[in-house]
Tab-separated table of C-alpha atoms in Angstrom:
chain	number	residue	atom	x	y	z
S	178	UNK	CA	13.279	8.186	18.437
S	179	UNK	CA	9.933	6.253	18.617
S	180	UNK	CA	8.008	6.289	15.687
S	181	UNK	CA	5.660	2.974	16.469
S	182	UNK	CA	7.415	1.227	14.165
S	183	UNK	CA	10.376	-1.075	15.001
S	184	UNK	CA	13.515	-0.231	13.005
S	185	UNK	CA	14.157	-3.536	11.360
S	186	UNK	CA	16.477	-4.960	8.150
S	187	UNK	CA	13.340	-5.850	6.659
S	188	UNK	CA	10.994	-4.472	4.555
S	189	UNK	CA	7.709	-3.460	6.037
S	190	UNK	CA	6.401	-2.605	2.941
S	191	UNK	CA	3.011	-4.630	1.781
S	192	UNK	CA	2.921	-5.909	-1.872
S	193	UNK	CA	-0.355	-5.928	-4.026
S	194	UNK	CA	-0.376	-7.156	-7.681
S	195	UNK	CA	-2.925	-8.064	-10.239
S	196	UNK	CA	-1.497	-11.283	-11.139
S	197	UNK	CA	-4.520	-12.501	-13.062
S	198	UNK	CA	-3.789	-9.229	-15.746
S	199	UNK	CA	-7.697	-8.609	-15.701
S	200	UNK	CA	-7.851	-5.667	-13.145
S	201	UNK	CA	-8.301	-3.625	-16.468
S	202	UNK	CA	-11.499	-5.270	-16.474
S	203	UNK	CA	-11.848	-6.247	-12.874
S	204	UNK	CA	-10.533	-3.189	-11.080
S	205	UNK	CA	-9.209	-4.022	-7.755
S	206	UNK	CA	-9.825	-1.829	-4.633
S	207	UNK	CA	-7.604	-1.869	-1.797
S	208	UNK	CA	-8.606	-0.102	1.613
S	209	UNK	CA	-6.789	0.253	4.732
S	210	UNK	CA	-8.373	-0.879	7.799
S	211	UNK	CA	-10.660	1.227	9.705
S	212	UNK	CA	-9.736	4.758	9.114
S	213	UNK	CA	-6.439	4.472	7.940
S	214	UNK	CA	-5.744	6.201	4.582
S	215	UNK	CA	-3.888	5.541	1.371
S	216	UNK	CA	-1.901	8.529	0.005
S	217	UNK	CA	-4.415	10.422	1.762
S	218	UNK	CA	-7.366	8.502	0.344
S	219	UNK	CA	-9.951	6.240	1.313
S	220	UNK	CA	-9.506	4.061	-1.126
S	221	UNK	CA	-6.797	3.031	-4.044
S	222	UNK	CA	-8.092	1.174	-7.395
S	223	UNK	CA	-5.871	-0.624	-9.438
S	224	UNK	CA	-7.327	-0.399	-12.833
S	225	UNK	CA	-4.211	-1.576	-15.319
S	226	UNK	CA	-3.494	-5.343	-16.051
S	227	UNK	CA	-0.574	-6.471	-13.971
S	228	UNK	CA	-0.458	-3.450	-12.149
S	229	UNK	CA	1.446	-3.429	-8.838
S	230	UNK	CA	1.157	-1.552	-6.026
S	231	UNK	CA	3.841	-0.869	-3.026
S	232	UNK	CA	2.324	0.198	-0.005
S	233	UNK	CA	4.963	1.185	3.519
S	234	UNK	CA	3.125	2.322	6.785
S	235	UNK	CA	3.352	5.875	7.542
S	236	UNK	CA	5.449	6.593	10.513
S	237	UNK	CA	2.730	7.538	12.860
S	238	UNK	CA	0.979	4.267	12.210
S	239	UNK	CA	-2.631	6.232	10.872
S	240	UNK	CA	-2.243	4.867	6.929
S	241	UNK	CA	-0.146	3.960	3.867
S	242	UNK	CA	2.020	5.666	1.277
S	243	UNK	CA	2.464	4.369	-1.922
S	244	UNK	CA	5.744	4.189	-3.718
């Protein structure tokens, strides 16, 4: 089975926190690169303080899916 993705041990997951607790205040917007999509969307806004977000490529390498 080839998916694009090499079956590994590791986690290819990508890791994005507000560590600063102000993205209440200072929402952060994460986009994927080109046209890749997030859950579908665009774009994904973190908008609660210390919020953390868990993003693993899709299996057909065209975006992200959160978890």
């Amino acid at each position: 089975q080839s998916y694009g993705l090499v079956r590994t041990g590791f986690d290819q997951s990508i890791w994005i926190k507000d560590m600063s607790f102000l993205a209440g205040t200072n929402n952060i917007t994460v986009d994927g690169n080109g046209s890749q999509t997030i859950d579908g969307q665009a774009t994904y806004t973190i908008i609660q303080d210390g919020q953390l977000l868990r993003c693993w490529p899709r299996y057909d390498l065209v975006g992200w899916f959160l978890g």
